[in-house]
Short mmCIF file of C-alpha atoms in Angstrom, two decimals:
data_model
loop_
_atom_site.label_atom_id
_atom_site.label_comp_id
_atom_site.label_asym_id
_atom_site.label_seq_id
_atom_site.Cartn_x
_atom_site.Cartn_y
_atom_site.Cartn_z
CA MET C 861 103.56 53.99 89.59
CA GLY C 862 101.26 51.42 91.12
CA LEU C 863 99.49 50.45 94.29
CA ALA C 864 99.96 52.94 97.13
CA LYS C 865 100.74 52.03 100.72
CA ARG C 866 97.86 53.02 102.96
CA ILE C 867 97.60 55.15 106.09
CA ILE C 868 94.73 54.07 108.32
CA PRO C 869 93.75 56.17 111.31
CA CYS C 870 92.17 53.98 113.97
CA LEU C 871 89.30 55.10 116.16
CA ASP C 872 88.91 53.19 119.41
CA VAL C 873 85.32 53.85 120.40
CA ASN C 874 83.64 53.45 123.77
CA ASN C 875 80.16 54.71 124.67
CA GLY C 876 79.98 56.72 121.46
CA ARG C 877 83.29 58.54 121.98
CA VAL C 878 86.74 58.10 120.46
CA VAL C 879 89.16 57.18 123.22
CA LYS C 880 92.83 56.33 123.35
CA GLY C 881 94.68 54.55 126.09
CA VAL C 882 98.18 53.28 126.72
CA GLN C 883 98.37 49.48 126.52
CA PHE C 884 94.57 49.38 126.85
CA VAL C 885 94.39 51.35 130.11
CA ASP C 886 94.62 55.08 130.99
CA ILE C 887 91.95 56.20 128.54
CA ARG C 888 91.83 59.75 127.05
CA ASP C 889 88.86 61.28 125.19
CA ALA C 890 89.51 62.17 121.53
CA GLY C 891 86.11 63.32 120.30
CA ASP C 892 82.95 62.36 118.44
CA PRO C 893 83.63 59.44 116.07
CA VAL C 894 81.71 60.82 113.09
CA GLU C 895 83.43 64.20 113.38
CA VAL C 896 86.83 62.56 113.75
CA ALA C 897 86.19 60.28 110.75
CA LYS C 898 85.05 63.22 108.62
CA ARG C 899 88.19 65.12 109.47
CA TYR C 900 90.38 62.16 108.42
CA ASN C 901 88.35 61.66 105.25
CA GLU C 902 88.91 65.32 104.28
CA GLN C 903 92.61 65.05 105.10
CA GLY C 904 93.04 62.14 102.68
CA ALA C 905 93.15 59.09 104.96
CA ASP C 906 93.11 55.94 102.82
CA GLU C 907 90.74 53.99 105.08
CA ILE C 908 89.29 54.25 108.55
CA THR C 909 89.26 51.54 111.18
CA PHE C 910 86.76 51.70 113.94
CA LEU C 911 87.18 49.48 117.00
CA ASP C 912 84.47 48.99 119.58
CA ILE C 913 86.38 48.59 122.82
CA GLY C 914 83.32 48.44 125.06
CA ALA C 915 81.50 45.16 125.33
CA THR C 916 77.93 46.03 126.35
CA HIS C 917 74.80 45.68 124.24
CA GLU C 918 74.05 49.41 124.60
CA ASN C 919 77.48 50.13 123.28
CA ARG C 920 76.87 47.82 120.32
CA ASP C 921 73.66 49.63 119.36
CA THR C 922 75.47 52.97 119.60
CA MET C 923 78.17 51.51 117.31
CA VAL C 924 75.69 50.49 114.62
CA HIS C 925 74.15 53.94 114.70
CA THR C 926 77.56 55.61 114.50
CA VAL C 927 78.61 53.41 111.57
CA GLU C 928 75.39 54.34 109.76
CA LYS C 929 76.02 58.04 110.25
CA MET C 930 79.64 57.72 109.24
CA ALA C 931 78.84 55.77 106.07
CA SER C 932 76.59 58.60 104.87
CA GLU C 933 79.38 61.12 105.07
CA VAL C 934 82.66 59.30 104.61
CA PHE C 935 83.41 57.77 101.20
CA ILE C 936 86.51 55.74 101.85
CA PRO C 937 86.65 52.13 103.12
CA LEU C 938 85.49 51.59 106.65
CA THR C 939 86.51 48.60 108.80
CA VAL C 940 84.62 47.87 112.00
CA GLY C 941 85.95 45.56 114.69
CA GLY C 942 85.46 44.65 118.33
CA GLY C 943 83.03 42.04 119.56
CA ILE C 944 82.27 40.55 116.10
CA ARG C 945 81.28 36.97 116.99
CA THR C 946 78.60 35.78 114.59
CA CYS C 947 77.60 36.09 110.94
CA GLU C 948 74.63 38.09 112.24
CA ASP C 949 77.06 40.64 113.78
CA ILE C 950 78.83 40.90 110.43
CA ARG C 951 75.59 41.30 108.48
CA ARG C 952 74.52 44.06 110.86
CA MET C 953 77.76 46.00 110.48
CA LEU C 954 77.81 45.61 106.68
CA ASN C 955 74.19 46.73 106.48
CA ALA C 956 75.06 49.74 108.61
CA GLY C 957 77.69 50.69 106.02
CA ALA C 958 80.93 48.99 107.03
CA ASP C 959 83.01 47.58 104.16
CA LYS C 960 85.08 45.15 106.20
CA VAL C 961 84.88 43.66 109.66
CA GLY C 962 87.73 42.84 112.02
CA ILE C 963 87.51 39.48 113.79
CA ASN C 964 89.77 38.90 116.76
CA SER C 965 88.87 36.79 119.82
CA ALA C 966 86.02 34.99 118.07
CA ALA C 967 88.53 33.59 115.56
CA VAL C 968 90.65 32.21 118.39
CA PHE C 969 87.71 30.53 120.12
CA ASN C 970 86.22 29.24 116.87
CA PRO C 971 88.52 29.36 113.83
CA ASP C 972 85.76 27.89 111.64
CA PHE C 973 83.88 31.15 112.11
CA VAL C 974 86.44 32.85 109.83
CA GLN C 975 85.88 30.22 107.16
CA GLN C 976 82.13 30.56 107.46
CA ALA C 977 82.28 34.37 107.36
CA ALA C 978 84.63 34.46 104.35
CA GLY C 979 82.42 31.97 102.53
CA ARG C 980 79.33 34.02 103.16
CA PHE C 981 80.56 37.60 102.79
CA GLY C 982 83.73 37.18 100.72
CA ALA C 983 87.36 37.20 101.86
CA GLN C 984 87.65 40.87 100.86
CA CYS C 985 85.61 41.96 103.87
CA ILE C 986 87.15 39.67 106.49
CA VAL C 987 90.07 41.20 108.37
CA VAL C 988 91.56 38.95 111.03
CA ALA C 989 93.00 41.01 113.86
CA ILE C 990 95.93 39.47 115.70
CA ASP C 991 97.25 40.79 119.00
CA ALA C 992 100.79 39.46 119.29
CA LYS C 993 103.30 39.61 122.12
CA GLN C 994 106.92 38.49 122.03
CA VAL C 995 107.39 35.46 124.27
CA SER C 996 111.03 34.63 123.52
CA SER C 997 113.79 36.02 125.68
CA PRO C 998 116.46 38.31 124.25
CA GLY C 999 119.03 36.22 122.41
CA GLU C 1000 116.60 33.40 121.57
CA THR C 1001 115.04 32.96 118.13
CA PRO C 1002 112.17 35.47 118.23
CA ARG C 1003 108.74 33.96 118.86
CA TRP C 1004 105.41 35.68 119.25
CA GLU C 1005 102.15 34.41 120.70
CA ILE C 1006 98.66 35.69 120.29
CA PHE C 1007 96.77 37.18 123.22
CA THR C 1008 93.07 37.84 123.62
CA HIS C 1009 90.96 40.11 125.84
CA GLY C 1010 92.86 43.26 125.00
CA GLY C 1011 96.22 41.61 125.49
CA ARG C 1012 95.51 40.13 128.91
CA LYS C 1013 94.99 36.46 128.11
CA PRO C 1014 97.74 34.31 126.58
CA THR C 1015 96.59 31.53 124.25
CA GLY C 1016 99.80 29.59 123.64
CA ILE C 1017 99.21 29.95 119.89
CA ASP C 1018 102.18 30.94 117.71
CA ALA C 1019 101.35 34.23 115.96
CA VAL C 1020 103.03 33.40 112.63
CA GLU C 1021 101.41 29.96 112.34
CA TRP C 1022 98.10 31.53 113.31
CA ALA C 1023 98.34 34.19 110.60
CA ILE C 1024 99.04 31.52 107.96
CA LYS C 1025 96.09 29.46 109.18
CA MET C 1026 93.73 32.44 109.16
CA VAL C 1027 94.66 33.25 105.56
CA ASP C 1028 94.01 29.61 104.64
CA TYR C 1029 90.61 29.99 106.29
CA GLY C 1030 89.77 32.98 104.12
CA ALA C 1031 91.06 36.13 105.83
CA GLY C 1032 91.51 38.81 103.15
CA GLU C 1033 93.78 40.94 105.30
CA ILE C 1034 95.67 40.73 108.61
CA LEU C 1035 95.60 43.55 111.16
CA LEU C 1036 98.62 42.90 113.32
CA THR C 1037 98.93 44.70 116.65
CA SER C 1038 101.96 44.39 118.84
CA MET C 1039 100.83 44.30 122.45
CA ASP C 1040 104.32 45.15 123.66
CA GLN C 1041 104.34 48.35 121.62
CA ASP C 1042 100.71 49.46 121.75
CA GLY C 1043 100.39 53.02 123.00
CA VAL C 1044 104.03 53.33 124.07
CA LYS C 1045 105.17 55.20 120.94
CA ASN C 1046 108.43 53.40 120.35
CA GLY C 1047 107.48 52.23 116.87
CA TYR C 1048 105.95 49.02 115.49
CA ASP C 1049 107.37 45.61 116.36
CA LEU C 1050 109.11 45.32 112.99
CA GLY C 1051 110.25 41.74 113.58
CA VAL C 1052 106.79 40.23 113.88
CA THR C 1053 105.40 42.51 111.17
CA ARG C 1054 108.02 41.47 108.65
CA THR C 1055 107.86 37.78 109.58
CA ILE C 1056 104.10 37.65 109.13
CA SER C 1057 104.06 39.83 106.02
CA ASP C 1058 106.59 37.48 104.39
CA ALA C 1059 104.64 34.41 105.50
CA VAL C 1060 101.21 35.32 104.09
CA SER C 1061 99.92 36.20 100.64
CA VAL C 1062 97.39 38.83 101.79
CA PRO C 1063 98.02 42.45 102.85
CA VAL C 1064 99.23 43.09 106.40
CA ILE C 1065 98.39 46.23 108.39
CA ALA C 1066 100.98 47.17 111.01
CA SER C 1067 99.57 48.48 114.27
CA GLY C 1068 100.67 49.42 117.75
CA GLY C 1069 103.37 51.79 118.85
CA VAL C 1070 103.57 54.71 116.42
CA GLY C 1071 105.12 57.80 118.00
CA ASN C 1072 106.56 59.63 114.98
CA LEU C 1073 106.57 59.62 111.18
CA ASP C 1074 109.73 57.53 110.88
CA HIS C 1075 107.84 54.72 112.59
CA LEU C 1076 105.32 54.77 109.72
CA VAL C 1077 108.16 54.67 107.19
CA ASP C 1078 109.85 51.78 109.03
CA GLY C 1079 106.57 49.84 109.14
CA VAL C 1080 106.58 49.77 105.34
CA THR C 1081 110.28 49.62 104.51
CA LYS C 1082 111.52 47.35 107.32
CA GLY C 1083 108.29 45.71 108.47
CA LYS C 1084 107.08 45.21 104.87
CA ALA C 1085 103.57 46.22 105.88
CA ASP C 1086 101.06 47.06 103.15
CA ALA C 1087 99.30 49.59 105.34
CA VAL C 1088 100.14 51.43 108.55
CA LEU C 1089 97.65 52.10 111.29
CA ALA C 1090 97.99 54.77 113.94
CA ALA C 1091 95.75 56.51 116.45
CA SER C 1092 97.08 58.98 118.96
CA ILE C 1093 99.60 60.79 116.73
CA PHE C 1094 96.64 61.84 114.57
CA HIS C 1095 93.93 62.23 117.23
CA PHE C 1096 95.90 64.68 119.30
CA ASN C 1097 97.17 66.62 116.25
CA GLU C 1098 100.82 65.76 116.67
CA TYR C 1099 100.88 65.10 112.94
CA SER C 1100 98.30 65.49 110.18
CA ILE C 1101 97.58 62.80 107.59
CA PRO C 1102 98.91 64.94 104.68
CA GLU C 1103 102.09 65.57 106.63
CA ALA C 1104 102.52 61.84 107.23
CA LYS C 1105 101.87 61.05 103.57
CA GLN C 1106 104.28 63.70 102.31
CA TYR C 1107 106.94 62.42 104.64
CA MET C 1108 106.50 58.80 103.58
CA ALA C 1109 106.53 59.84 99.89
CA SER C 1110 109.75 61.79 100.49
CA LYS C 1111 111.28 58.50 101.67
CA GLY C 1112 110.43 56.89 98.34
CA ILE C 1113 107.21 55.14 99.41
CA GLU C 1114 104.37 55.17 96.90
CA MET C 1115 101.49 57.11 98.48
CA ARG C 1116 98.14 58.52 97.41
CA LEU C 1117 98.75 62.26 97.81
CA MET T 300 62.29 63.08 89.78
CA LYS T 301 65.09 61.06 88.20
CA SER T 302 65.70 57.58 89.54
CA ILE T 303 68.33 54.89 89.65
CA ALA T 304 67.86 51.23 90.53
CA VAL T 305 70.70 49.53 92.40
CA ILE T 306 70.11 45.86 91.68
CA ASP T 307 69.95 43.93 94.94
CA TYR T 308 70.76 40.25 94.60
CA GLY T 309 71.63 39.77 98.22
CA MET T 310 75.40 40.08 97.88
CA GLY T 311 77.52 42.55 99.75
CA ASN T 312 77.12 46.03 101.01
CA LEU T 313 74.68 48.06 98.94
CA HIS T 314 74.36 50.71 101.60
CA SER T 315 77.70 52.30 100.60
CA VAL T 316 76.83 52.70 96.96
CA ALA T 317 73.29 53.92 97.67
CA LYS T 318 74.59 56.49 100.17
CA ALA T 319 77.23 57.70 97.73
CA LEU T 320 74.62 58.14 94.98
CA GLU T 321 72.33 60.07 97.34
CA HIS T 322 75.29 62.19 98.39
CA VAL T 323 76.29 63.25 94.85
CA CYS T 324 72.73 63.69 93.53
CA PRO T 325 70.23 64.48 96.28
CA ASP T 326 67.57 65.02 93.59
CA THR T 327 67.82 61.45 92.26
CA ARG T 328 65.71 58.74 93.86
CA VAL T 329 67.78 55.63 94.66
CA TYR T 330 66.02 52.26 94.76
CA VAL T 331 67.82 49.20 96.11
CA THR T 332 65.72 46.47 94.55
CA ASN T 333 65.43 43.31 92.47
CA ASP T 334 61.89 44.09 91.38
CA ALA T 335 61.82 43.92 87.56
CA ALA T 336 59.03 46.50 87.23
CA LYS T 337 60.83 49.01 89.43
CA ILE T 338 64.08 48.51 87.55
CA GLU T 339 62.24 48.87 84.23
CA ALA T 340 60.74 52.17 85.46
CA SER T 341 64.09 53.62 86.59
CA ASP T 342 66.17 55.94 84.42
CA ARG T 343 69.43 54.16 85.17
CA VAL T 344 70.65 50.86 86.52
CA LEU T 345 73.60 49.96 88.69
CA LEU T 346 74.86 46.38 89.02
CA PRO T 347 77.04 46.13 92.13
CA GLY T 348 78.68 43.07 93.62
CA VAL T 349 81.21 41.82 96.11
CA GLY T 350 82.15 38.33 97.19
CA ALA T 351 82.64 35.12 95.29
CA ILE T 352 81.39 34.85 91.71
CA ARG T 353 79.75 31.44 92.09
CA ASP T 354 77.46 32.68 94.86
CA CYS T 355 76.81 35.91 92.98
CA MET T 356 75.88 34.10 89.76
CA ALA T 357 73.70 31.65 91.68
CA GLU T 358 71.73 34.51 93.26
CA ILE T 359 71.61 36.43 89.96
CA LYS T 360 69.97 33.40 88.32
CA ARG T 361 67.73 32.51 91.25
CA LEU T 362 66.29 36.03 91.36
CA GLY T 363 66.02 36.39 87.58
CA VAL T 364 68.53 39.24 87.58
CA ASP T 365 70.16 37.72 84.46
CA GLN T 366 66.95 38.34 82.51
CA ILE T 367 66.53 41.82 84.02
CA VAL T 368 70.07 42.78 82.98
CA ALA T 369 69.50 41.41 79.47
CA ASP T 370 66.23 43.36 79.20
CA GLN T 371 67.73 46.64 80.40
CA MET T 372 70.91 46.34 78.32
CA GLY T 373 70.92 49.01 75.63
CA LYS T 374 67.78 50.69 76.97
CA LYS T 375 69.31 52.96 79.58
CA PRO T 376 72.67 53.83 81.15
CA MET T 377 74.02 50.92 83.17
CA LEU T 378 77.01 50.84 85.53
CA GLY T 379 78.65 47.61 86.73
CA ILE T 380 80.92 47.73 89.78
CA CYS T 381 83.56 45.18 90.88
CA VAL T 382 81.99 41.69 90.82
CA GLY T 383 79.09 43.38 88.99
CA MET T 384 81.59 44.05 86.18
CA GLN T 385 83.01 40.53 86.36
CA ALA T 386 79.51 39.04 86.19
CA LEU T 387 78.95 40.80 82.85
CA MET T 388 81.88 38.92 81.25
CA GLN T 389 81.67 35.51 79.59
CA HIS T 390 83.54 33.33 82.05
CA SER T 391 85.38 33.51 85.38
CA SER T 392 88.09 31.13 86.54
CA GLU T 393 87.03 31.71 90.19
CA ASN T 394 85.50 28.81 92.16
CA GLY T 395 86.77 26.26 89.65
CA GLY T 396 85.21 28.06 86.67
CA VAL T 397 81.85 29.82 86.44
CA GLU T 398 79.82 30.84 83.39
CA CYS T 399 78.87 34.51 83.65
CA LEU T 400 76.27 36.69 81.90
CA GLY T 401 78.23 37.03 78.64
CA GLN T 402 77.13 40.62 78.05
CA LEU T 403 80.76 41.68 77.48
CA PRO T 404 83.41 39.67 75.62
CA GLY T 405 86.27 38.48 77.79
CA GLU T 406 87.13 36.53 80.88
CA VAL T 407 88.03 36.88 84.54
CA ALA T 408 91.41 35.52 85.71
CA PHE T 409 93.22 35.09 89.05
CA PHE T 410 96.10 37.44 89.92
CA GLY T 411 97.78 34.73 91.97
CA ASP T 412 98.25 32.54 88.85
CA GLN T 413 100.13 35.17 86.88
CA PRO T 414 103.91 34.62 86.69
CA THR T 415 104.73 38.34 86.85
CA VAL T 416 102.57 38.77 89.96
CA LYS T 417 104.22 35.77 91.62
CA ALA T 418 107.73 36.87 90.64
CA ALA T 419 107.17 40.29 92.25
CA HIS T 420 105.71 38.66 95.41
CA LEU T 421 102.67 40.90 95.16
CA LYS T 422 99.92 40.49 97.73
CA VAL T 423 96.59 39.09 96.56
CA PRO T 424 93.92 40.51 96.91
CA HIS T 425 95.00 43.65 95.08
CA MET T 426 93.80 45.95 97.84
CA GLY T 427 94.09 49.71 98.08
CA TRP T 428 94.46 52.80 95.92
CA ASN T 429 95.91 52.34 92.45
CA GLN T 430 96.31 54.63 89.46
CA VAL T 431 93.80 54.34 86.64
CA LYS T 432 94.95 55.15 83.09
CA GLN T 433 91.95 56.53 81.22
CA GLN T 434 90.83 56.20 77.62
CA PRO T 435 88.59 59.01 76.39
CA HIS T 436 85.04 58.66 77.76
CA SER T 437 82.57 61.16 79.18
CA LEU T 438 82.43 59.34 82.54
CA TRP T 439 86.00 60.56 83.18
CA ASN T 440 84.94 64.22 82.91
CA GLY T 441 86.55 66.28 85.66
CA ILE T 442 88.76 63.39 86.81
CA GLU T 443 92.47 63.74 86.19
CA ASP T 444 94.13 60.93 84.25
CA ASN T 445 96.00 58.47 86.52
CA SER T 446 93.85 59.40 89.52
CA ARG T 447 93.81 56.76 92.24
CA PHE T 448 90.74 54.63 92.91
CA TYR T 449 90.11 52.07 95.63
CA PHE T 450 90.34 48.42 94.59
CA VAL T 451 89.77 45.18 96.43
CA HIS T 452 89.80 42.05 94.28
CA SER T 453 91.75 38.88 93.59
CA TYR T 454 90.40 38.30 90.07
CA TYR T 455 90.67 40.68 87.13
CA VAL T 456 89.02 41.19 83.76
CA ARG T 457 90.72 40.86 80.39
CA THR T 458 89.27 41.31 76.96
CA ASN T 459 90.69 40.97 73.46
CA GLN T 460 88.29 43.58 72.17
CA ARG T 461 90.53 46.53 72.96
CA ASP T 462 88.09 49.15 71.63
CA LEU T 463 85.89 48.41 74.67
CA VAL T 464 88.63 49.28 77.15
CA ALA T 465 87.96 52.59 78.93
CA ALA T 466 90.78 52.31 81.48
CA THR T 467 93.68 50.12 82.58
CA CYS T 468 95.76 49.70 85.70
CA ASN T 469 99.00 47.94 86.59
CA TYR T 470 99.58 45.40 89.33
CA GLY T 471 102.34 43.09 88.22
CA LEU T 472 100.67 43.24 84.82
CA ASP T 473 98.46 45.65 82.89
CA PHE T 474 94.79 44.77 83.22
CA ASP T 475 91.45 46.25 82.23
CA VAL T 476 89.62 48.19 84.93
CA ALA T 477 86.91 49.90 82.91
CA LEU T 478 84.98 48.67 79.89
CA ALA T 479 82.49 50.73 77.92
CA ARG T 480 80.05 49.87 75.15
CA GLU T 481 77.21 52.17 74.15
CA ASN T 482 75.30 52.99 77.34
CA LEU T 483 77.08 50.36 79.45
CA PHE T 484 80.06 51.26 81.65
CA ALA T 485 81.72 48.81 84.02
CA VAL T 486 84.52 49.34 86.52
CA GLN T 487 86.61 47.03 88.68
CA PHE T 488 87.30 49.58 91.42
CA HIS T 489 84.79 50.93 93.94
CA PRO T 490 83.82 54.51 93.01
CA GLU T 491 81.64 54.70 96.14
CA LYS T 492 84.80 54.20 98.23
CA SER T 493 87.16 56.29 96.12
CA HIS T 494 86.65 59.69 97.74
CA SER T 495 86.38 62.67 95.38
CA ALA T 496 87.44 60.91 92.16
CA GLY T 497 84.92 58.14 92.78
CA LEU T 498 82.11 60.50 93.70
CA GLN T 499 82.82 62.50 90.53
CA LEU T 500 82.51 59.33 88.44
CA LEU T 501 79.16 58.49 90.07
CA GLN T 502 77.95 62.02 89.45
CA ASN T 503 79.07 61.76 85.82
CA PHE T 504 77.14 58.52 85.52
CA LEU T 505 73.98 60.10 86.95
CA GLN T 506 74.24 62.86 84.35
CA TRP T 507 75.28 60.64 81.44
CA ASP T 508 72.85 60.24 78.56
CA GLY T 509 74.54 57.02 77.50
CA SER T 510 76.41 58.28 74.47
#
């Protein structure tokens, strides 16, 4: 009896539609974001993460409107990420009804922004999103670096050191996406998930690569993640949230059923 | 028309709690305000809060919310949520130590300092859905004992006055997550983010006569 591990369906949103691609290309349509979020809310999702993958101003206004609509109908925590660069962006999303914001590239370009944001809005609403890719060769000590721009641009920054620094700067949670695994359905990168989860004091959300329910279980048991995020297995009805929760509970993981 | 004032002292996301109140009771008018007259005229008061206690207390004092809370205390049903609950206590150890409103006896301590929390390598903040062990109170009507509510906090409340405790939770240690005295009820979790159990609690609050 105690704190449950969380299942977080992730909605990648572009031009007001939920989309899902493989390694950030080959995009498929998965529906209206408010309808999708409502379905997950009814199914017992523990939180919802909402990522704006478009970068235009029009898209941003659509996002704010969608978050507002969602917040009137969905009463579980809502994280909004993608293109959050200033305290004004954060204020706007929180006012629209988001509970947390995900900061990714902006943290890399200006780490002080995380400190500023956590100071102003509280660490509890600052999620630092890290896109990590393994850079060591097989046989070497594993090493991961962070990438920006949807996994296209290397930064030379060590992912584990970066996670520790971001927590020092006030991140209340780490959303860790493996760029090698994203969309390919072979399971999370358990090595980087476990290494970062052991290295930081705050909760870590595993992301990128879920293809079946054992991957969710492994994310918690082997990757030591506090929450598991997935998109396509839920969007395209391969598995339902209750099914995933029952399965994880049957493997001895504490869940909210 | 019945009304509730959500006290706005500039901290955090009041949209969520206002939307949740409107959702459970469409016939209640929800004001998000720090206007003393409006709060005085409302049937109920809600004291929300997220973020760091020092900033919250600074804004509470700057806007005169401390006086408003003192004036409304005992007059009408009041609900404190999260940092709103912590602000009602006497003292918080956050930000190097902050004096709070002192409306409830007890203090606010850091999870990360507790030996049992450290020994179990528990993550701080305590974030997610945890089970809430109820003590009899009408705000739990229709909510099963040990239901899960959504928490996100690094500091927790403890009081020696055990007759005030309306619920507890465990995260490395047992701690107090709901306190009740007369027409005041305060919770550490976020009912507005706790799906059906949370919405039920808000609905119970909107129907509560304070006894």
